[in-house]
Coordinates of C-alpha atoms in Angstrom, one line a residue:
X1 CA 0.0 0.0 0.0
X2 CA 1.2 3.2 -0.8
X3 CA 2.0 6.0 1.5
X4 CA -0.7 8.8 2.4
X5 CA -0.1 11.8 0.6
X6 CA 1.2 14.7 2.9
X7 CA -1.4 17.4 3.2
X8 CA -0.2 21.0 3.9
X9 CA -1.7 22.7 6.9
X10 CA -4.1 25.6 6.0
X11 CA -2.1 29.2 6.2
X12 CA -3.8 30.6 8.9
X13 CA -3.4 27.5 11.0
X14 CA 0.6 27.3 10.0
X15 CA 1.2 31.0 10.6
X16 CA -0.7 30.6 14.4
X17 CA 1.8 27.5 14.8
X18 CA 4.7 29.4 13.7
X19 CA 4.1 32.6 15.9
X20 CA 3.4 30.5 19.1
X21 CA 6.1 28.5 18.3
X22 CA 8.7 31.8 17.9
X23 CA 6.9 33.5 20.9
X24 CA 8.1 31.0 23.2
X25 CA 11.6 30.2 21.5
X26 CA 12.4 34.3 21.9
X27 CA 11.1 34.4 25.4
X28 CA 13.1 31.4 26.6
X29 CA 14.3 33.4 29.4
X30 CA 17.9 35.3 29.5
X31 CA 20.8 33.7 29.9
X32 CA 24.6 34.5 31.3
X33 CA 26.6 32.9 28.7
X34 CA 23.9 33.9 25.7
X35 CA 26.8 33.9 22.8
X36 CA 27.1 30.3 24.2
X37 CA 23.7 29.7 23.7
X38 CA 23.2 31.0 20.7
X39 CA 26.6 29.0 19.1
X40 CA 24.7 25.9 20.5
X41 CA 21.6 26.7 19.1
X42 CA 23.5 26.8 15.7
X43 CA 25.3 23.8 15.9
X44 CA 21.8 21.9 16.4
X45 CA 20.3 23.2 13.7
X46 CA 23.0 22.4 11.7
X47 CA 23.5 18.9 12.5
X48 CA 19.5 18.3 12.5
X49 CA 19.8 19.4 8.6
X50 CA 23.3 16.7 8.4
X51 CA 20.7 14.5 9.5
X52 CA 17.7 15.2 7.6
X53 CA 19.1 15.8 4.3
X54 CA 19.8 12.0 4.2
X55 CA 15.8 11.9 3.8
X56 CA 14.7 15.0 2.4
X57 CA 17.9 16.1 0.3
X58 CA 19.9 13.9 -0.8
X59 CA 21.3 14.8 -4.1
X60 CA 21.9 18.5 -2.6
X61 CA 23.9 16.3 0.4
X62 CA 26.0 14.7 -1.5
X63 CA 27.5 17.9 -3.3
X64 CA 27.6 19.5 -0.4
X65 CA 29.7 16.9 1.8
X66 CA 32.4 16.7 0.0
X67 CA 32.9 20.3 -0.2
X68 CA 31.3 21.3 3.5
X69 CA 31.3 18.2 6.2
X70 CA 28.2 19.5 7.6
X71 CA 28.3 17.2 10.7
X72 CA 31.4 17.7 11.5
X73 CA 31.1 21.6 11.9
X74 CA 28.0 21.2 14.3
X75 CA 29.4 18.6 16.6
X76 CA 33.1 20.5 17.1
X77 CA 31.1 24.2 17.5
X78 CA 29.7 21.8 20.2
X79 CA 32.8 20.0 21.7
X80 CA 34.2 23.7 21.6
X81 CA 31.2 25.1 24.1
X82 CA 31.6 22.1 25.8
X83 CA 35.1 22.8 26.4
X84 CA 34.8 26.5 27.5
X85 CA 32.1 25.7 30.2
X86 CA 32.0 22.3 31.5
X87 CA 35.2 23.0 33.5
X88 CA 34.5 25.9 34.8
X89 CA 31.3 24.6 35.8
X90 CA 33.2 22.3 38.2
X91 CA 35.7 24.6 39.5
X92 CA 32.8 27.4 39.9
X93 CA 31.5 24.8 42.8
X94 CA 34.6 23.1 44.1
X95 CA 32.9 20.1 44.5
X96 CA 33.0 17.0 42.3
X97 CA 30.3 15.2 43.7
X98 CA 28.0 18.1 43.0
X99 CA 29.6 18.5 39.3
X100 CA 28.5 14.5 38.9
X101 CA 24.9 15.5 40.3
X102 CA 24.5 18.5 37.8
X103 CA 25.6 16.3 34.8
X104 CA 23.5 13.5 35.4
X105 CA 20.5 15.3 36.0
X106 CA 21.5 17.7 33.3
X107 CA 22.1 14.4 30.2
X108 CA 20.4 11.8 31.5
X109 CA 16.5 12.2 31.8
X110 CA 16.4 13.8 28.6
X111 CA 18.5 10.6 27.4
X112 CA 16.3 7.6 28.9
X113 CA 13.4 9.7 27.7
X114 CA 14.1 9.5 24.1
X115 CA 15.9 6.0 24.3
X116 CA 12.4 4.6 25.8
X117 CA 10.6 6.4 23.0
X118 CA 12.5 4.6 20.1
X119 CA 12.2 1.0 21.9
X120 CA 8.4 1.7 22.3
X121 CA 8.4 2.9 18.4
X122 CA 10.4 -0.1 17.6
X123 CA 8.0 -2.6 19.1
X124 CA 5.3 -0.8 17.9
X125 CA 6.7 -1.2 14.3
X126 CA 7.3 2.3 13.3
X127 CA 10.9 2.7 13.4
X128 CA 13.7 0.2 13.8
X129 CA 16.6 0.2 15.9
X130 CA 20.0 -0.8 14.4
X131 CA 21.4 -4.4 14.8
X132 CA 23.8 -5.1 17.4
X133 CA 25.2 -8.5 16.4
X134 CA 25.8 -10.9 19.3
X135 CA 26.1 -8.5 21.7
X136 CA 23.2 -9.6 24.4
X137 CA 20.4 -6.7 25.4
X138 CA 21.8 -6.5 28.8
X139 CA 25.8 -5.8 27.5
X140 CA 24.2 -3.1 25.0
X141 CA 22.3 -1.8 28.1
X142 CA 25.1 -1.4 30.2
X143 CA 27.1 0.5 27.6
X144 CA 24.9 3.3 27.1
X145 CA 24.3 3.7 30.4
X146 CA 27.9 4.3 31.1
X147 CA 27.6 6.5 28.3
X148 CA 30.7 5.2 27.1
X149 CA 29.2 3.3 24.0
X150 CA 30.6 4.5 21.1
X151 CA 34.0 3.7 23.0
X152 CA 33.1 0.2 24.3
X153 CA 32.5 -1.7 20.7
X154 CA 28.7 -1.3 21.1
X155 CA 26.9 0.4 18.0
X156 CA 24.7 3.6 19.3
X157 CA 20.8 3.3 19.4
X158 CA 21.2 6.4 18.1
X159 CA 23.6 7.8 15.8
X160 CA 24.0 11.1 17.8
X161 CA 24.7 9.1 20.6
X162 CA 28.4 9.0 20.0
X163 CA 29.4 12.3 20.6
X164 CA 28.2 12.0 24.6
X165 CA 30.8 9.5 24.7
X166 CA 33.3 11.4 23.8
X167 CA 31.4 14.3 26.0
X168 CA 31.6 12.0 28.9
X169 CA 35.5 11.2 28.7
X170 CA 35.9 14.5 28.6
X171 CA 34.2 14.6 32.0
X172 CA 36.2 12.2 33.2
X173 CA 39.1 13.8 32.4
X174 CA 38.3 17.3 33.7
X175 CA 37.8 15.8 37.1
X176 CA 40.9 13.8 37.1
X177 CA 43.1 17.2 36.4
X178 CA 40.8 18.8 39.1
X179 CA 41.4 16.1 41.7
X180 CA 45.8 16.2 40.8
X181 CA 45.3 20.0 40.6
X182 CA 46.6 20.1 36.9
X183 CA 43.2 21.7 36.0
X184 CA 44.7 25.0 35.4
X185 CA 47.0 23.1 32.6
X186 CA 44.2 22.8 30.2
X187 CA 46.5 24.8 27.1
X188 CA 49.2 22.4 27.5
X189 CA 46.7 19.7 27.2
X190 CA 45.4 20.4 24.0
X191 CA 49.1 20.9 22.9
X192 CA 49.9 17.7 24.2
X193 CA 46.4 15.9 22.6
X194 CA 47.1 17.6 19.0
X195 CA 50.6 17.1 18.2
X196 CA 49.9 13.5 19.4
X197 CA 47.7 13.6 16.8
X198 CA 49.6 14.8 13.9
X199 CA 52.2 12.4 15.1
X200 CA 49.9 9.4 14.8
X201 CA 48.9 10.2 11.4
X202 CA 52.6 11.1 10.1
X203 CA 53.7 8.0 11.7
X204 CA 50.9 6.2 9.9
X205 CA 49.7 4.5 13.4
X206 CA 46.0 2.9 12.2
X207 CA 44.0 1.2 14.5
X208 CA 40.7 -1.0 13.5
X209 CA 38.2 0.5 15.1
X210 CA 37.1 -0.6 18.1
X211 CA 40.8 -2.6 18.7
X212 CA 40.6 -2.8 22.5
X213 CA 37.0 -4.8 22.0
X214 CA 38.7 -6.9 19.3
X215 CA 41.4 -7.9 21.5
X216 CA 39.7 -8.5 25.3
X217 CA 36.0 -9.1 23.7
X218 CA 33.1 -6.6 23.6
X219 CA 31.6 -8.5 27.2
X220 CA 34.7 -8.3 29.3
X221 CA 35.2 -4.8 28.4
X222 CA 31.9 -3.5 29.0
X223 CA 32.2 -5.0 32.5
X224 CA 35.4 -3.4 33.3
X225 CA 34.6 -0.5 32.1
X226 CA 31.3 -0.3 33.4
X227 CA 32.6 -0.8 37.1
X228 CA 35.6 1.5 36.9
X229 CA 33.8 4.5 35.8
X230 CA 30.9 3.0 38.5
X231 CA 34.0 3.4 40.9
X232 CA 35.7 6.4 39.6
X233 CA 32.9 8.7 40.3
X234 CA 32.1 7.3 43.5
X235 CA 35.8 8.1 44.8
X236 CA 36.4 11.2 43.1
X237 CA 32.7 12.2 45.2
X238 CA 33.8 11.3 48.3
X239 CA 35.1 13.6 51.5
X240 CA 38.3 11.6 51.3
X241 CA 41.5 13.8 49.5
X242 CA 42.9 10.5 49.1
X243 CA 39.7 8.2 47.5
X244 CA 39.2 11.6 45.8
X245 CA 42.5 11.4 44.1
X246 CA 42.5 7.4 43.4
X247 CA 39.1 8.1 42.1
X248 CA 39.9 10.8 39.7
X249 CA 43.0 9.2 38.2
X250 CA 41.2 6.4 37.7
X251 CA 38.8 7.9 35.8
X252 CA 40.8 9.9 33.8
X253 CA 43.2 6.5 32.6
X254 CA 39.9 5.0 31.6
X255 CA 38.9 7.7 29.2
X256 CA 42.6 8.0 28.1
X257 CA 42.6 4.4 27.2
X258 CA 39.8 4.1 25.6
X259 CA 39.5 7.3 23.2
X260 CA 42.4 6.3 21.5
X261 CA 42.3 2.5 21.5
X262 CA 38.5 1.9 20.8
X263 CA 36.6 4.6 19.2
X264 CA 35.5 4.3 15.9
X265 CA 37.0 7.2 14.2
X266 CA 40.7 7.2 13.2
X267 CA 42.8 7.6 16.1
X268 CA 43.9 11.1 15.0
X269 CA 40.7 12.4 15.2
X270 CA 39.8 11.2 18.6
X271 CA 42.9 12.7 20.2
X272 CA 42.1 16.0 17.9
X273 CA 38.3 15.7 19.3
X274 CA 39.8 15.9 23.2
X275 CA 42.2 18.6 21.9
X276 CA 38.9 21.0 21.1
X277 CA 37.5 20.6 24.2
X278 CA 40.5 21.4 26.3
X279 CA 41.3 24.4 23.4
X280 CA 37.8 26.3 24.7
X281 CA 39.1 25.7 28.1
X282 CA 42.0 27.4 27.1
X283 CA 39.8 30.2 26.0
X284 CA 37.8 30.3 29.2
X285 CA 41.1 30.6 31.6
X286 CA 42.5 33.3 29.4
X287 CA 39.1 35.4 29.4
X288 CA 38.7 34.7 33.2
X289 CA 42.5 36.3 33.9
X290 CA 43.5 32.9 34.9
X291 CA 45.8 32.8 32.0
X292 CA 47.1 35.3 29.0
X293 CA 45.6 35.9 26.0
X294 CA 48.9 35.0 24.2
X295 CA 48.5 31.7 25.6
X296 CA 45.3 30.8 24.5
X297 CA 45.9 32.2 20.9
X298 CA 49.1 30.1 20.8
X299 CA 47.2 26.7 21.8
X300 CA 44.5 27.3 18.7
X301 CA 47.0 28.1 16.3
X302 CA 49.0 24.9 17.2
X303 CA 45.5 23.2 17.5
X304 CA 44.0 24.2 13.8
X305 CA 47.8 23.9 12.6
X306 CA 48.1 19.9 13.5
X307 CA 44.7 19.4 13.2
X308 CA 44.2 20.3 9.9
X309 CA 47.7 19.3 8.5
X310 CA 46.4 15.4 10.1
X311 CA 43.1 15.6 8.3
X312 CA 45.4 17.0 5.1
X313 CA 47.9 14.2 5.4
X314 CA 45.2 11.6 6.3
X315 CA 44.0 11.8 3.1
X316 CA 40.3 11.0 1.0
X317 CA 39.0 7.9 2.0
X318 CA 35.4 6.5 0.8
X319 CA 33.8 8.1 3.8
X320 CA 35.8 11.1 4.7
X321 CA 37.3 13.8 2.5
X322 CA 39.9 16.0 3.4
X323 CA 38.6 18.9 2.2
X324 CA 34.8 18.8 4.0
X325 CA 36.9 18.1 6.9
X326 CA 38.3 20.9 6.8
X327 CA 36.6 23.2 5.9
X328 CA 33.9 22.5 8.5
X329 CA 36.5 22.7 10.8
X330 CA 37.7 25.5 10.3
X331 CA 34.2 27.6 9.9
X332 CA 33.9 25.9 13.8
X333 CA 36.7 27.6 14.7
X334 CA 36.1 30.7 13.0
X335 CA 32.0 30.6 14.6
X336 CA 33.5 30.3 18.1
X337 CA 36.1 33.1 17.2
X338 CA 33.1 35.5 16.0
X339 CA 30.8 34.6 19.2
X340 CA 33.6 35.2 21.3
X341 CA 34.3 38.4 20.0
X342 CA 30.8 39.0 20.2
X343 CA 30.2 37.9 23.7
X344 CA 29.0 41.2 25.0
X345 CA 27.0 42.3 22.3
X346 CA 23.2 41.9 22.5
X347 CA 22.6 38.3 21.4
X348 CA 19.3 37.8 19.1
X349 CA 16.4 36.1 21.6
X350 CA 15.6 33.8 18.8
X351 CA 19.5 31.9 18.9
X352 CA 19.8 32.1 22.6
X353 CA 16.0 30.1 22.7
X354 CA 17.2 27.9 20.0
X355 CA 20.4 27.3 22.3
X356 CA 18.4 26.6 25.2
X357 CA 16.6 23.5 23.3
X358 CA 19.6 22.8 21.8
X359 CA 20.3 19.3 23.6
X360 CA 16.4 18.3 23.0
X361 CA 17.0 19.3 19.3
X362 CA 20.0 17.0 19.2
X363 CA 18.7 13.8 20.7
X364 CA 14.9 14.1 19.9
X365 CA 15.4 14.9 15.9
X366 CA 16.4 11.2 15.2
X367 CA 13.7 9.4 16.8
X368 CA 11.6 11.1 14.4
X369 CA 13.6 10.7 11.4
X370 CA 13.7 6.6 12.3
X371 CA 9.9 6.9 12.1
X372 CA 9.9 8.6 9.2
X373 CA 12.1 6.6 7.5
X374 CA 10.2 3.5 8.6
X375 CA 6.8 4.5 7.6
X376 CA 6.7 7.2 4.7
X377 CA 10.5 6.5 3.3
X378 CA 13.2 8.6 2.2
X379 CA 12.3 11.4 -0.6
X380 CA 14.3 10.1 -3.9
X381 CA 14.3 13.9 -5.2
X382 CA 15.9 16.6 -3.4
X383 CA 12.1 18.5 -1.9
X384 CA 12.8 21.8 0.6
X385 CA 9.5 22.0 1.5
X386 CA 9.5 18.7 3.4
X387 CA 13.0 19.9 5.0
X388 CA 11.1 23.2 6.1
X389 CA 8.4 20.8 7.2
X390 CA 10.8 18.5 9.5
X391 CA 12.2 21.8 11.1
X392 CA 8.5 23.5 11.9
X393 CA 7.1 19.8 13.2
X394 CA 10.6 19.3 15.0
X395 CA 11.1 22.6 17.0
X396 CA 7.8 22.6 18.8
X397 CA 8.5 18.8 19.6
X398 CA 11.8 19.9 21.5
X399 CA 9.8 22.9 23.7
X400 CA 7.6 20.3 24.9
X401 CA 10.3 17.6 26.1
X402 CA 12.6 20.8 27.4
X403 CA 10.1 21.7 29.1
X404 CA 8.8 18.7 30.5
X405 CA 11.6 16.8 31.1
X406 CA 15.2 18.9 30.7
X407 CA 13.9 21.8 33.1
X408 CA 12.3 19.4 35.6
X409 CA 15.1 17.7 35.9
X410 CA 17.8 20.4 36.4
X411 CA 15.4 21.8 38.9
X412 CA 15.6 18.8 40.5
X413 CA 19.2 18.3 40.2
X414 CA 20.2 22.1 41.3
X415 CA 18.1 21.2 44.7
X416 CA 19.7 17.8 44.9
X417 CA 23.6 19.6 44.6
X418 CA 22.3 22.1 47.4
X419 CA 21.6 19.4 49.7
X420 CA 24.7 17.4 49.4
X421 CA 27.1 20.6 49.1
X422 CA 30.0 20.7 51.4
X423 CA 29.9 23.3 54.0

């Protein structure tokens, strides 16, 4: 049987939708960081039309990609914001248990939410879930709730699911340097990280992906990995200097070990991944007085300098090209540049509201793709009116569930970090 044609809402009705929908996004409330915001808000959007192209543009993607690596600009504008606040949201408490509390509460809801959604969908029959081989529902469980999956052999329930792997090693490796008190070190990191990288590629070091699995097997791994991290955070939480210490080390030599020796993406680019994050740290120090300026503009030219010269001497492949590479890296760069410089200007309502949905955007625009997909099929000419579609069905979607479920659950994680704060 053939699919139902799609029928176009009347104008009135979509120009109500529309203004509802832009009343709330531009009076999302104001926030401290708003160039942040609004630098999130893009990356979404972009990534959400990565994404959806593969459905509703096809032809126009694959011009594009190897020319613009559309992806791969949203998700290192991302790892780049990520970078500039998630230390200093630790150091701004002191406290690593509360830093764990506001994380978890901050990913996690939002995550099981979504994740539930796609298993109910799946048995339902209107969108299917990727195959995970021989790995048992329990294994593949335990990896994503670690978080870690993408760097534990497990495929993602959802493709956007990787980069909160690497989001959460970075975690892990923010408190380790906090707990050693090396946190202030963050430029030399991302020195360290990047030349590591270029020297990997020169050296012509290439690992299979996921290696570490290969050689201990995907079970084992999980297990460890799963309890270690279980362990690291519990430590690094604790009153103890000492189980603080052993905790955060640990921690951090888990997510050194297995970025570079079980990811999926060529090792360069993992190391070059951890290397962003730590370069808008940089940023952040140097802006806060806690370092020079000179510093933090050294550590991104040495960053972009190894980083593109490893994607350059990497090379095409049949899915990555050299030049979408970087060129998407480099306009992520260059949009962090312009929001920094325009941090105290008047940011527009409309990207800091976009920014503030930003993580529902992210995880809730591939459940829906999967369902449509799965029941009305991908388009087999490029159509922008079903792009424009996606985006005006999608955005309201995201108010709801940050509404419902993100802002509940910060609530409820700001009280909980109260409560448990150290005098």
């Amino acid at each position: 049987m053939g699919s139902p044609p799609l029928v176009p809402a009347s104008p009135d009705c979509s120009l109500s939708i529309t203004s509802r929908l832009l009343a709330v996004i531009t009076t999302a409330g104001p926030s401290r960081l708003g160039w942040l915001d609004a630098l999130r808000g893009i990356a979404a959007l972009v990534v959400v039309f990565d994404h959806s192209s593969y459905t509703f543009m096809a032809d126009f993607r694959r011009e594009l990609m190897p020319q613009f690596n559309t992806s791969r600009y949203g998700i290192m504008v991302f790892f780049l914001v990520s970078g500039y606040i998630i230390p200093s949201s630790l150091e701004r408490r002191g406290c690593v248990r509360t830093f764990w509390i506001g994380r978890i509460f901050r990913v996690y809801p939002l995550w099981a939410a979504v994740v539930t959604v796609l298993l109910a969908f799946n048995l339902l029959g209107i969108a299917e879930m990727r195959d995970f081989g021989r790995q048992s529902a329990v294994t593949v469980a335990v990896a994503h709730a670690t978080m870690l999956q993408e760097l534990l052999g497990t495929p993602n329930l959802l493709l956007v699911l990787w980069t909160l792997s690497y989001e959460m090693s970075f975690y892990l490796l923010v408190v380790a340097l906090f707990t050693v008190r090396l946190h202030q070190r963050s430029a030399a990191v991302a020195v360290i990280l990047t030349v590591l990288a270029a020297v990997s590629v020169t050296a012509g070091v290439v690992l299979p992906a996921s290696a570490l699995s290969g050689l201990v097997g995907t079970g084992p791994l999980i297990a460890f990995a799963s309890i270690a991290m279980g362990v690291a955070i519990c430590c690094a939480s604790a009153r103890s200097p000492a189980l603080r210490g052993f905790g955060g080390v640990l921690g951090g030599v888990l997510a050194l070990v297995l970025v570079p020796f079980n990811g999926t993406v060529p090792l360069w680019e993992c190391l070059v991944i951890l290397a962003v994050m730590f370069l808008g740290t940089a940023v952040h120090r140097a802006e806060n007085g806690q370092s020079t300026w000179r510093c933090a503009a050294g550590t991104a030219v040495m960053v972009v300098a190894c980083a593109v010269g490893s994607a350059y001497w990497y090379g095409d492949g049949d899915h990555f090209t050299r030049r979408g590479w970087i060129v998407a890296f480099l306009l992520a760069v260059l949009t962090f540049g312009v929001g920094l410089l325009s941090r105290r200007r008047r940011v527009p309502r409309m990207l800091t509201g976009w920014g503030t949905i930003s993580y529902s955007v992210y995880l809730v625009h591939p459940v829906l793709l999967a369902v449509i997909d799965h029941t009305i099929g991908r388009r087999r000419q490029d159509n922008l009116a079903l792009e424009v579609a996606f985006f005006t069905v999608l955005l309201p979607l995201c108010l709801l569930t940050h509404r419902y479920i993100e802002a509940p659950s910060q609530t409820w994680g700001r009280r909980l970090a109260r409560r448990v704060q150290p005098p």
